[in-house]
Coordinates of C-alpha atoms in Angstrom, one line a residue:
Chain A
M446 CA 45.2 29.6 -70.1
A447 CA 48.3 27.8 -71.3
R448 CA 49.7 30.6 -73.4
A449 CA 49.8 33.2 -70.5
T450 CA 53.1 32.0 -69.2
T451 CA 55.7 34.7 -70.1
P452 CA 56.4 37.2 -67.3
R453 CA 55.3 40.1 -69.4
R454 CA 52.0 38.4 -70.2
K455 CA 51.5 37.7 -66.6
A456 CA 52.1 41.3 -65.6
L457 CA 49.6 42.5 -68.2
T458 CA 47.0 40.0 -67.1
T459 CA 47.5 41.0 -63.5
L460 CA 47.0 44.7 -64.5
A461 CA 43.9 43.9 -66.5
A462 CA 42.4 41.8 -63.8
W463 CA 43.0 44.4 -61.1
T464 CA 41.6 47.2 -63.3
V465 CA 38.5 45.2 -63.9
A466 CA 38.2 44.5 -60.1
L467 CA 38.7 48.1 -59.2
I468 CA 36.1 49.4 -61.7
I469 CA 33.6 46.8 -60.4
F470 CA 34.4 47.6 -56.8
F471 CA 34.4 51.4 -57.0
P472 CA 30.7 52.1 -56.5
V473 CA 30.7 50.1 -53.2
L474 CA 33.9 51.8 -52.1
W475 CA 32.3 55.2 -52.9
M476 CA 29.3 54.3 -50.8
I477 CA 31.4 53.2 -47.8
L478 CA 33.5 56.4 -48.1
T479 CA 30.4 58.5 -48.2
S480 CA 29.0 56.9 -45.1
F481 CA 31.9 58.3 -43.1
K482 CA 31.6 61.9 -44.5
T483 CA 29.6 64.7 -43.0
E484 CA 26.4 65.5 -45.0
A485 CA 28.0 68.7 -46.2
S486 CA 31.1 66.9 -47.3
A487 CA 29.1 64.2 -49.0
V488 CA 27.4 66.6 -51.4
A489 CA 30.4 68.8 -52.0
M490 CA 31.3 69.5 -55.6
P491 CA 33.8 68.5 -56.8
P492 CA 33.6 65.3 -54.8
E493 CA 36.0 65.2 -51.9
F494 CA 38.3 62.3 -51.5
L495 CA 41.2 62.7 -49.0
G496 CA 40.3 66.3 -48.0
A497 CA 36.8 65.3 -46.8
S498 CA 35.7 65.8 -43.2
W499 CA 35.3 62.3 -41.7
T500 CA 32.8 61.4 -39.0
L501 CA 31.1 58.4 -37.3
E502 CA 28.1 60.6 -36.7
N503 CA 26.0 58.9 -39.5
Y504 CA 26.3 55.5 -38.0
A505 CA 25.5 56.7 -34.5
E506 CA 22.4 58.5 -35.8
V507 CA 21.1 55.5 -37.9
W508 CA 21.7 53.3 -34.9
Q509 CA 19.7 55.6 -32.6
R510 CA 16.8 56.3 -35.0
S511 CA 16.1 52.7 -35.9
D512 CA 15.9 49.4 -34.3
Y513 CA 18.8 47.9 -36.3
P514 CA 19.3 44.8 -34.0
R515 CA 15.7 43.7 -34.5
F516 CA 15.9 44.0 -38.3
F517 CA 19.2 42.2 -38.2
W518 CA 17.8 39.4 -36.1
N519 CA 14.8 39.1 -38.4
S520 CA 17.1 38.8 -41.4
V521 CA 19.1 36.1 -39.7
V522 CA 16.0 34.0 -38.8
I523 CA 14.4 34.4 -42.1
S524 CA 17.4 33.7 -44.3
V525 CA 18.8 30.8 -42.3
G526 CA 15.3 29.4 -41.5
S527 CA 14.1 29.4 -45.1
T528 CA 17.3 27.8 -46.3
L529 CA 17.2 25.0 -43.7
L530 CA 13.6 24.3 -44.3
G531 CA 14.3 24.3 -48.0
L532 CA 17.2 21.8 -47.6
G533 CA 14.9 19.6 -45.5
L534 CA 12.5 19.4 -48.4
A535 CA 15.0 19.4 -51.2
I536 CA 17.5 16.7 -50.0
P537 CA 14.9 13.8 -50.2
A538 CA 13.5 15.2 -53.5
A539 CA 16.9 15.5 -55.1
W540 CA 17.7 12.0 -53.9
S541 CA 14.7 10.7 -55.7
M542 CA 15.5 12.6 -58.9
A543 CA 19.2 11.6 -58.9
F544 CA 19.1 8.0 -57.9
V545 CA 15.6 6.8 -58.9
P546 CA 15.2 8.7 -62.2
G547 CA 11.9 8.1 -63.8
R548 CA 10.2 9.2 -67.0
R549 CA 8.9 12.3 -65.2
T550 CA 12.3 13.6 -63.9
K551 CA 12.8 15.9 -66.8
D552 CA 9.2 17.2 -66.6
L553 CA 9.8 17.9 -62.9
L554 CA 13.0 19.9 -63.7
M555 CA 11.0 21.8 -66.3
W556 CA 8.2 22.5 -63.9
M557 CA 10.7 23.9 -61.4
L558 CA 12.2 26.1 -64.0
S559 CA 8.7 27.3 -64.8
T560 CA 8.5 28.9 -61.3
K561 CA 11.2 31.1 -62.5
M562 CA 9.1 32.2 -65.4
M563 CA 6.5 33.5 -63.1
P564 CA 6.7 37.2 -62.5
A565 CA 6.6 38.0 -58.8
V566 CA 3.9 40.6 -59.5
A567 CA 1.7 37.9 -61.0
V568 CA 1.4 36.0 -57.7
M569 CA 1.7 39.0 -55.3
I570 CA -2.0 39.4 -54.6
P571 CA -2.9 35.7 -54.4
I572 CA 0.0 35.1 -52.0
Y573 CA -0.9 38.1 -50.0
L574 CA -4.5 36.9 -49.7
L575 CA -3.3 33.4 -48.8
F576 CA -1.0 34.6 -46.1
Q577 CA -3.7 36.9 -44.6
W578 CA -6.1 33.9 -44.6
L579 CA -3.5 31.6 -42.9
G580 CA -2.7 34.4 -40.4
I581 CA 1.0 34.4 -41.3
Y582 CA 1.2 37.8 -42.8
D583 CA 3.9 40.0 -41.2
S584 CA 5.3 37.0 -39.3
K585 CA 8.8 35.4 -39.5
I586 CA 7.2 32.0 -40.2
G587 CA 5.4 33.5 -43.2
L588 CA 8.5 34.9 -44.6
V589 CA 10.5 31.7 -44.0
I590 CA 7.9 29.9 -46.0
A591 CA 7.7 32.5 -48.8
L592 CA 11.5 32.7 -49.3
M593 CA 11.9 29.0 -49.0
L594 CA 9.5 28.5 -51.9
M595 CA 11.2 31.2 -53.8
N596 CA 14.5 29.4 -53.5
L597 CA 13.3 25.8 -53.5
P598 CA 13.7 25.2 -57.2
I599 CA 17.3 26.4 -57.2
I600 CA 18.1 24.4 -54.1
I601 CA 16.8 21.2 -55.6
W602 CA 18.5 21.9 -58.9
M603 CA 21.8 22.5 -57.2
L604 CA 21.6 19.4 -55.0
Y605 CA 20.4 17.3 -58.0
T606 CA 23.6 18.2 -59.9
Y607 CA 25.8 17.4 -56.9
F608 CA 24.0 14.2 -56.1
K609 CA 24.4 13.0 -59.7
E610 CA 28.2 13.2 -59.3
I611 CA 28.1 10.6 -56.4
P612 CA 28.5 7.1 -57.7
S613 CA 25.4 5.1 -56.9
E614 CA 27.5 2.0 -56.2
I615 CA 28.4 3.5 -52.8
L616 CA 24.8 3.8 -51.9
E617 CA 24.2 0.3 -53.1
A618 CA 27.1 -1.0 -51.0
A619 CA 25.6 0.7 -47.9
R620 CA 22.3 -1.0 -48.8
M621 CA 24.0 -4.4 -49.1
D622 CA 25.3 -3.8 -45.6
G623 CA 21.8 -3.6 -44.4
A624 CA 21.3 0.2 -44.3
N625 CA 17.7 1.1 -44.7
L626 CA 16.6 4.0 -46.9
W627 CA 16.6 6.5 -44.1
N628 CA 20.1 5.6 -43.0
E629 CA 21.2 5.6 -46.6
V630 CA 20.2 9.2 -47.1
L631 CA 21.1 10.4 -43.7
Y632 CA 24.4 8.7 -43.0
V633 CA 25.8 7.9 -46.4
L634 CA 24.6 10.4 -48.9
T635 CA 24.4 13.5 -46.8
P636 CA 27.9 13.4 -45.4
M637 CA 29.3 12.7 -48.8
A638 CA 27.5 15.7 -50.3
V639 CA 28.5 18.1 -47.5
P640 CA 30.6 20.4 -49.7
G641 CA 27.7 20.7 -52.2
I642 CA 25.2 21.1 -49.4
A643 CA 27.3 23.8 -47.8
S644 CA 27.6 25.7 -51.1
T645 CA 23.8 25.5 -51.6
L646 CA 23.2 26.7 -48.0
L647 CA 25.5 29.7 -48.4
L648 CA 24.1 30.7 -51.7
N649 CA 20.6 30.6 -50.6
V650 CA 21.2 32.4 -47.3
I651 CA 22.6 35.3 -49.4
L652 CA 19.7 35.1 -51.9
A653 CA 17.2 35.2 -49.0
W654 CA 19.1 37.9 -47.2
N655 CA 18.9 40.2 -50.3
E656 CA 15.4 39.5 -51.2
A657 CA 13.4 42.7 -51.1
F658 CA 10.1 42.2 -53.1
W659 CA 8.5 39.6 -50.9
T660 CA 10.0 40.9 -47.6
I661 CA 8.5 44.3 -48.3
T662 CA 5.2 43.0 -49.7
L663 CA 4.6 40.5 -46.8
T664 CA 5.6 42.6 -43.8
T665 CA 4.7 45.8 -42.1
T666 CA 6.8 46.1 -39.0
K667 CA 7.1 43.0 -36.8
A668 CA 8.9 40.7 -39.1
A669 CA 10.6 43.2 -41.4
P670 CA 14.3 42.3 -42.2
L671 CA 17.2 44.5 -43.3
S672 CA 16.0 44.8 -46.9
A673 CA 12.8 46.4 -45.6
F674 CA 14.9 48.5 -43.2
I675 CA 16.9 50.0 -46.1
A676 CA 13.7 50.5 -48.2
S677 CA 12.0 52.4 -45.4
F678 CA 15.1 54.5 -44.7
S679 CA 15.2 57.1 -47.3
A680 CA 11.5 58.1 -47.7
P681 CA 10.7 59.9 -44.5
Q682 CA 14.3 61.1 -43.7
G683 CA 14.7 63.1 -46.9
L684 CA 17.7 62.7 -49.1
F685 CA 20.5 62.5 -46.6
Y686 CA 23.1 60.8 -48.6
A687 CA 25.7 60.2 -45.9
K688 CA 23.1 58.7 -43.6
L689 CA 21.6 56.6 -46.4
S690 CA 25.0 55.3 -47.2
A691 CA 25.7 54.5 -43.6
A692 CA 22.4 52.6 -43.4
S693 CA 23.1 50.8 -46.6
T694 CA 26.5 49.8 -45.5
M695 CA 25.1 48.5 -42.2
A696 CA 22.6 46.4 -44.2
I697 CA 25.1 44.8 -46.5
L698 CA 28.0 44.4 -44.1
P699 CA 26.9 41.1 -42.5
I700 CA 26.4 39.5 -45.9
L701 CA 29.7 40.8 -47.2
I702 CA 31.6 39.4 -44.2
L703 CA 29.9 36.0 -44.6
G704 CA 30.6 36.0 -48.3
W705 CA 34.2 37.0 -47.9
F706 CA 35.0 34.1 -45.5
S707 CA 33.2 31.6 -47.6
Q708 CA 34.0 32.7 -51.1
K709 CA 35.3 29.3 -52.2
Q710 CA 32.1 27.5 -51.3
L711 CA 30.2 30.4 -52.7
V712 CA 31.9 30.3 -56.1
R713 CA 31.4 26.6 -56.2
G714 CA 27.8 27.0 -55.4
L715 CA 27.2 29.7 -58.0
T716 CA 28.8 27.5 -60.7
F717 CA 27.1 24.3 -59.6
G718 CA 30.3 22.7 -58.4
A719 CA 32.3 23.2 -61.6
V720 CA 34.9 25.6 -60.2
K721 CA 37.1 23.8 -57.7
Chain B
M542 CA 23.8 -16.0 -56.1
T543 CA 21.0 -17.6 -54.2
T544 CA 17.5 -17.6 -55.4
S545 CA 16.4 -15.6 -52.4
K546 CA 18.5 -12.6 -53.5
I547 CA 17.2 -12.7 -57.0
A548 CA 13.6 -12.7 -55.6
K549 CA 14.5 -9.8 -53.4
G550 CA 15.7 -7.6 -56.2
P551 CA 12.5 -6.3 -57.7
S552 CA 10.8 -5.7 -54.3
L553 CA 13.8 -3.6 -53.2
Q554 CA 13.5 -1.7 -56.4
Q555 CA 9.8 -1.2 -55.8
Q556 CA 10.5 0.0 -52.4
R557 CA 12.9 2.6 -53.7
V558 CA 10.5 3.8 -56.3
R559 CA 7.8 4.1 -53.7
A560 CA 10.2 6.0 -51.4
A561 CA 11.2 8.2 -54.3
F562 CA 7.6 9.2 -54.7
W563 CA 7.1 10.0 -51.0
F564 CA 10.4 11.9 -50.9
L565 CA 9.1 14.1 -53.8
A566 CA 5.7 14.5 -52.4
P567 CA 6.3 17.3 -49.8
M568 CA 8.1 19.4 -52.4
L569 CA 5.3 18.9 -55.0
V570 CA 2.6 19.8 -52.4
M571 CA 4.6 23.0 -51.5
L572 CA 5.0 23.9 -55.2
A573 CA 1.4 23.4 -55.8
I574 CA 0.2 25.5 -52.9
V575 CA 2.5 28.4 -53.3
A576 CA 3.3 28.4 -57.0
A577 CA 0.5 26.7 -59.0
W578 CA -2.4 27.9 -57.0
P579 CA -1.5 31.6 -56.8
L580 CA -0.7 31.6 -60.5
F581 CA -4.1 30.0 -61.2
R582 CA -5.8 32.6 -59.1
S583 CA -3.9 35.4 -60.7
I584 CA -5.0 34.2 -64.2
S585 CA -8.6 34.0 -63.0
F586 CA -8.4 37.5 -61.6
S587 CA -7.5 38.7 -65.1
F588 CA -11.0 37.6 -66.2
T589 CA -12.7 39.7 -63.6
D590 CA -13.3 43.3 -62.8
A591 CA -11.6 43.0 -59.4
T592 CA -10.6 46.2 -57.7
A593 CA -8.9 46.9 -54.3
D594 CA -12.3 46.5 -52.6
T595 CA -13.9 43.6 -54.4
I596 CA -10.8 41.4 -54.3
F597 CA -11.1 40.9 -50.6
N598 CA -14.8 40.1 -50.4
G599 CA -14.9 38.0 -53.5
K600 CA -17.6 40.2 -55.2
A601 CA -15.6 40.7 -58.3
A602 CA -17.6 39.9 -61.4
W603 CA -16.6 37.7 -64.3
V604 CA -16.0 39.8 -67.4
G605 CA -14.4 37.3 -69.8
F606 CA -11.7 38.7 -72.0
D607 CA -12.7 42.3 -71.4
N608 CA -9.5 43.2 -69.6
Y609 CA -7.6 42.0 -72.6
I610 CA -9.8 43.4 -75.4
E611 CA -13.3 44.8 -75.1
Q612 CA -15.8 46.3 -77.5
R613 CA -17.8 49.1 -76.2
V614 CA -20.8 50.6 -78.0
R615 CA -21.4 54.2 -77.1
S616 CA -24.9 55.7 -76.8
N617 CA -24.5 57.3 -80.2
G618 CA -23.8 53.9 -81.7
E619 CA -20.1 54.5 -82.1
I620 CA -18.0 51.3 -81.5
R621 CA -14.9 51.7 -79.4
W622 CA -12.3 49.1 -78.6
R623 CA -10.2 49.1 -75.4
G624 CA -8.2 46.7 -73.2
V625 CA -4.6 45.9 -72.4
L626 CA -3.9 44.5 -75.9
L627 CA -4.9 47.9 -77.4
D628 CA -3.1 50.0 -74.7
A629 CA -0.2 52.0 -76.0
E630 CA 1.3 52.1 -72.5
W631 CA 1.3 48.3 -72.4
W632 CA 3.1 48.0 -75.8
N633 CA 5.6 50.6 -74.7
A634 CA 6.3 48.4 -71.6
V635 CA 6.6 45.4 -73.8
W636 CA 9.1 47.2 -76.1
N637 CA 11.1 48.5 -73.1
T638 CA 11.3 45.0 -71.6
V639 CA 12.4 43.4 -74.8
R640 CA 15.0 46.0 -75.6
F641 CA 16.3 45.9 -72.0
S642 CA 16.5 42.2 -72.0
L643 CA 18.2 41.9 -75.4
V644 CA 20.8 44.7 -74.8
S645 CA 21.6 43.8 -71.1
V646 CA 22.0 40.0 -71.7
A647 CA 24.1 40.6 -74.8
L648 CA 26.4 43.1 -73.0
E649 CA 26.6 40.9 -69.9
T650 CA 27.4 37.8 -72.0
V651 CA 30.2 39.5 -74.0
L652 CA 31.7 41.3 -71.0
G653 CA 31.2 38.3 -68.8
L654 CA 33.1 36.2 -71.3
L655 CA 36.0 38.8 -71.3
V656 CA 36.1 38.9 -67.6
A657 CA 36.0 35.1 -67.4
L658 CA 38.9 34.9 -69.8
V659 CA 41.0 37.3 -67.7
L660 CA 40.1 35.4 -64.5
N661 CA 41.0 32.1 -66.1
A662 CA 44.5 33.3 -66.7
E663 CA 47.2 33.1 -63.9
F664 CA 47.9 36.4 -62.1
K665 CA 48.8 37.7 -58.7
G666 CA 45.9 38.0 -56.2
R667 CA 43.5 35.8 -58.2
G668 CA 41.5 34.8 -55.2
L669 CA 41.1 38.4 -54.0
V670 CA 40.0 39.7 -57.4
R671 CA 37.5 36.8 -57.7
A672 CA 36.1 37.7 -54.4
A673 CA 36.0 41.5 -55.2
I674 CA 34.0 41.0 -58.4
L675 CA 31.5 38.9 -56.5
I676 CA 30.5 41.9 -54.4
P677 CA 28.1 43.6 -56.8
W678 CA 26.1 40.3 -57.0
A679 CA 26.0 40.0 -53.2
I680 CA 24.5 43.5 -52.7
P681 CA 20.7 43.7 -52.6
T682 CA 19.4 45.4 -55.8
I683 CA 17.5 47.9 -53.6
V684 CA 20.9 49.1 -52.2
S685 CA 22.8 49.1 -55.5
A686 CA 20.0 51.0 -57.2
R687 CA 20.1 53.7 -54.6
M688 CA 23.8 53.9 -54.6
W689 CA 23.9 54.3 -58.4
G690 CA 21.0 56.7 -58.4
W691 CA 23.2 59.0 -56.3
M692 CA 26.4 58.5 -58.3
L693 CA 24.4 59.4 -61.4
N694 CA 22.8 62.4 -59.8
D695 CA 23.1 65.6 -61.9
Q696 CA 24.1 67.9 -59.0
F697 CA 26.1 65.8 -56.6
G698 CA 26.9 62.7 -58.6
V699 CA 30.5 61.6 -58.9
I700 CA 30.0 60.1 -62.4
N701 CA 29.0 63.4 -63.9
Q702 CA 32.0 65.0 -62.2
M703 CA 34.3 62.4 -63.6
L704 CA 32.9 62.8 -67.2
L705 CA 33.1 66.6 -66.9
T706 CA 36.7 66.4 -65.8
V707 CA 37.7 64.0 -68.7
G708 CA 35.7 66.3 -71.0
L709 CA 33.3 63.7 -72.3
I710 CA 30.3 65.9 -71.4
S711 CA 30.1 69.7 -71.2
E712 CA 27.4 69.9 -68.6
P713 CA 26.0 67.5 -65.9
I714 CA 23.3 65.1 -67.1
A715 CA 20.3 64.0 -65.0
W716 CA 20.8 60.4 -66.2
T717 CA 17.9 58.8 -64.4
A718 CA 15.4 61.6 -65.1
R719 CA 15.9 62.3 -68.8
A720 CA 13.9 60.2 -71.1
D721 CA 16.8 59.6 -73.5
T722 CA 19.3 58.5 -70.8
A723 CA 17.1 56.6 -68.3
M724 CA 17.3 53.3 -70.1
L725 CA 21.1 53.7 -70.4
A726 CA 21.3 54.3 -66.6
V727 CA 19.3 51.2 -66.0
L728 CA 21.5 49.2 -68.3
I729 CA 24.7 50.4 -66.7
V730 CA 23.5 49.4 -63.2
D731 CA 22.3 46.0 -64.4
V732 CA 25.4 45.3 -66.4
W733 CA 27.5 46.2 -63.3
K734 CA 25.5 44.0 -61.1
T735 CA 25.2 40.9 -63.3
T736 CA 28.3 40.7 -65.4
P737 CA 30.3 39.2 -62.4
F738 CA 27.7 36.5 -62.0
M739 CA 27.8 35.8 -65.7
A740 CA 31.6 35.7 -65.6
L741 CA 31.6 33.1 -62.9
L742 CA 29.2 30.8 -64.8
I743 CA 31.3 31.2 -67.9
L744 CA 34.5 30.6 -65.9
A745 CA 33.1 27.3 -64.7
G746 CA 32.6 26.3 -68.3
L747 CA 36.1 27.5 -69.2
Q748 CA 37.7 25.4 -66.5
M749 CA 36.1 22.3 -67.8
I750 CA 37.8 22.6 -71.2
P751 CA 40.8 20.3 -71.1
R752 CA 44.1 22.1 -71.2
D753 CA 45.7 19.8 -73.8
M754 CA 43.3 21.2 -76.3
Y755 CA 45.2 24.5 -76.1
E756 CA 48.5 22.8 -76.0
A757 CA 47.7 21.0 -79.2
A758 CA 46.5 24.2 -80.9
K759 CA 49.7 26.0 -79.8
L760 CA 51.9 23.2 -81.2
D761 CA 50.1 23.5 -84.5
G762 CA 50.9 27.2 -84.5
I763 CA 47.2 28.3 -84.6
H764 CA 46.6 31.9 -83.8
P765 CA 45.0 32.5 -80.3
V766 CA 42.0 34.3 -81.8
K767 CA 41.3 31.4 -84.1
V768 CA 41.7 29.0 -81.1
F769 CA 39.1 31.1 -79.2
F770 CA 36.5 31.0 -82.0
R771 CA 37.2 27.4 -83.1
V772 CA 37.9 25.7 -79.8
T773 CA 36.9 27.7 -76.7
L774 CA 33.6 29.1 -77.9
P775 CA 32.1 25.8 -79.2
L776 CA 33.1 23.9 -76.1
L777 CA 31.7 26.7 -74.0
K778 CA 28.3 26.7 -75.7
P779 CA 26.4 24.4 -73.3
A780 CA 27.5 26.5 -70.3
L781 CA 26.7 29.7 -72.2
L782 CA 23.2 28.6 -73.2
V783 CA 22.2 27.8 -69.6
A784 CA 23.7 31.0 -68.2
V785 CA 21.9 33.0 -70.9
I786 CA 18.5 31.5 -70.3
F787 CA 18.7 32.1 -66.6
R788 CA 19.7 35.7 -67.2
V789 CA 16.9 36.3 -69.8
L790 CA 14.3 35.0 -67.4
D791 CA 15.5 37.5 -64.8
A792 CA 15.7 40.3 -67.3
L793 CA 12.2 39.7 -68.7
R794 CA 10.8 39.9 -65.2
I795 CA 12.9 42.9 -64.1
F796 CA 11.2 44.9 -61.5
D797 CA 13.1 46.2 -58.4
L798 CA 16.0 47.9 -60.2
I799 CA 13.7 50.0 -62.4
Y800 CA 11.2 50.6 -59.6
V801 CA 13.9 52.1 -57.4
L802 CA 16.2 53.8 -60.0
T803 CA 13.6 55.3 -62.4
P804 CA 10.3 55.0 -60.7
Q805 CA 8.1 57.2 -62.9
S806 CA 9.9 57.1 -66.2
D807 CA 8.0 56.0 -69.3
A808 CA 11.3 55.3 -71.0
T809 CA 12.1 52.4 -68.7
V810 CA 8.8 51.1 -67.5
T811 CA 8.7 47.3 -68.0
M812 CA 5.8 44.8 -68.1
S813 CA 6.4 43.9 -64.4
V814 CA 6.5 47.5 -63.3
L815 CA 3.4 48.5 -65.3
S816 CA 1.5 45.6 -63.9
Y817 CA 2.5 46.5 -60.4
R818 CA 1.5 50.1 -61.0
Q819 CA -1.9 49.1 -62.3
I820 CA -2.5 47.1 -59.2
Q821 CA -0.9 49.2 -56.5
Q822 CA -1.5 52.7 -57.8
F823 CA -4.7 52.4 -59.6
G824 CA -6.2 49.4 -57.8
D825 CA -7.1 47.9 -61.1
Y826 CA -6.5 44.2 -60.2
G827 CA -8.3 42.9 -63.3
E828 CA -6.1 44.7 -65.8
G829 CA -3.0 44.3 -63.7
S830 CA -3.5 40.6 -63.6
A831 CA -4.1 40.5 -67.3
M832 CA -0.8 42.2 -67.8
S833 CA 1.1 39.7 -65.6
T834 CA -0.7 36.8 -67.3
L835 CA 0.5 38.1 -70.7
L836 CA 4.0 38.5 -69.3
F837 CA 3.9 34.9 -68.0
L838 CA 2.8 33.7 -71.5
I839 CA 5.5 35.7 -73.3
I840 CA 8.2 34.2 -71.0
T841 CA 6.9 30.7 -71.3
A842 CA 6.8 31.0 -75.1
F843 CA 10.3 32.3 -75.1
V844 CA 11.6 29.5 -72.9
L845 CA 10.0 26.7 -75.0
L846 CA 11.3 28.2 -78.2
Y847 CA 14.8 28.7 -76.7
I848 CA 15.0 25.1 -75.5
K849 CA 13.9 23.8 -78.8
L850 CA 16.1 26.0 -80.9
G851 CA 19.2 25.8 -78.7
R852 CA 18.7 22.1 -77.9
V853 CA 19.4 22.9 -74.2
D854 CA 19.3 19.9 -72.0
L855 CA 18.3 21.2 -68.5
S856 CA 19.0 18.0 -66.7
G857 CA 22.7 18.5 -67.3
E858 CA 23.3 15.4 -69.4
K859 CA 25.3 16.7 -72.3
S860 CA 24.4 14.9 -75.4

């Protein structure tokens, strides 16, 4: 803000911001620290910080006991696949809503919001029955479709807001130059909307990666991604906190790395393009 | 302009309208199959006596509104009423959901606003801080619920230890197990997880406020607090209203955090969790579906009311 310009003010703001960040980040830090402790050290009272005995044993054991690469690969296929499929459906739909708005456009947006009013529990059984009937229960294809639908409203919504920012004159100019509709969408609109599409893609990959309700409900073993891996981890193994922390860290690490390198696009995605 | 071009105009427009329809069609079909149809089936299950067995072979019998409210006449002539609408457990879940939603969204909005105001100022390492506060949002709820469950543990938890050291409590508290603290524990975790998200949405709104507004207020010598309430807050209202409705929708449907953090607690059981229990634990698909149908109705009523009262324009055209 304009008034925060004096050096003292700036120092105070810096301090406040870093304190907030530290408080927010502490639980994650604690989990990562715990994952490197021995089980005895992890449950020591009072909690051990620097004097703890450190080990890589937890990671080795989690790796050995479970098929981490398979879960990881399932997560990648499901989150990327559902997002790409969603974009394929959403780009034309958002084009329609942004550039050929009709009387029904608002109703459509409302209808998409209504899918967010639906508790997952309410459609759990019908979806389960549908997937069994279609033979896509516990398959990657099934989860790609399920998560795509879960995120489709938000994908369309985001693309719609981005597309509306693009002046329709540019599309008209392309049309005057003889571009047909397909070329207009594919070669004029899509490249112009790349930043918006990238943000949408990233956000939805993360949402799909973290989804747990449907991935657990709709899989047993074959197609289970990392969220199911982490859910399955504590039950039979008892409460081994250090190992649980190691497994959790392994489950969130890929997404944290992805998020870290793409935070700008991500923030833009989360805020519908308002934060530059 | 030649006549041919003028003649071409409407046909091109028609072509676009037709294309618009076909472009929308795949999405509409998808939504119909996987959103509308399951919802319709779930609502119809709520009018049957479906159980874990009958739901698969389609032998569930139609029972009308019996899952919601039912009159039973006993052999001695005594009349008894039962059903979800008379179930104390259900109303307890409704109350839990409502108080959770109210308190969590209120806290998240106020704290999110504060965090956003800090992030909007200039300071060293802004990018890094912004990335760091995004982390709780990027962690799956199932992981954060476990992580907090352990930090709040009465024997090994680091939070009890900290509070003991500072002297705020005299003995360790089993936060997630005790009836009087379970809701507090759920609120802490939800606020931790969602405030950053809220802060970012509000930050987006803040950055759209033109800077010269503040300059002008400063020149006029208006107190910053007054500027906040008279300038910032009113201009932020559209962004806030949208952020709040998205949060409330999530809060009313909350399931995973409570299911992992306080699985058996009556003090935190929400409508979604109770419905899930009814289906998964007791195999009562009829009553479970009735509960989720009621939840859907409550949420829909809330949204319609909110949009009407708050005059929220969801298509983003600020009037």
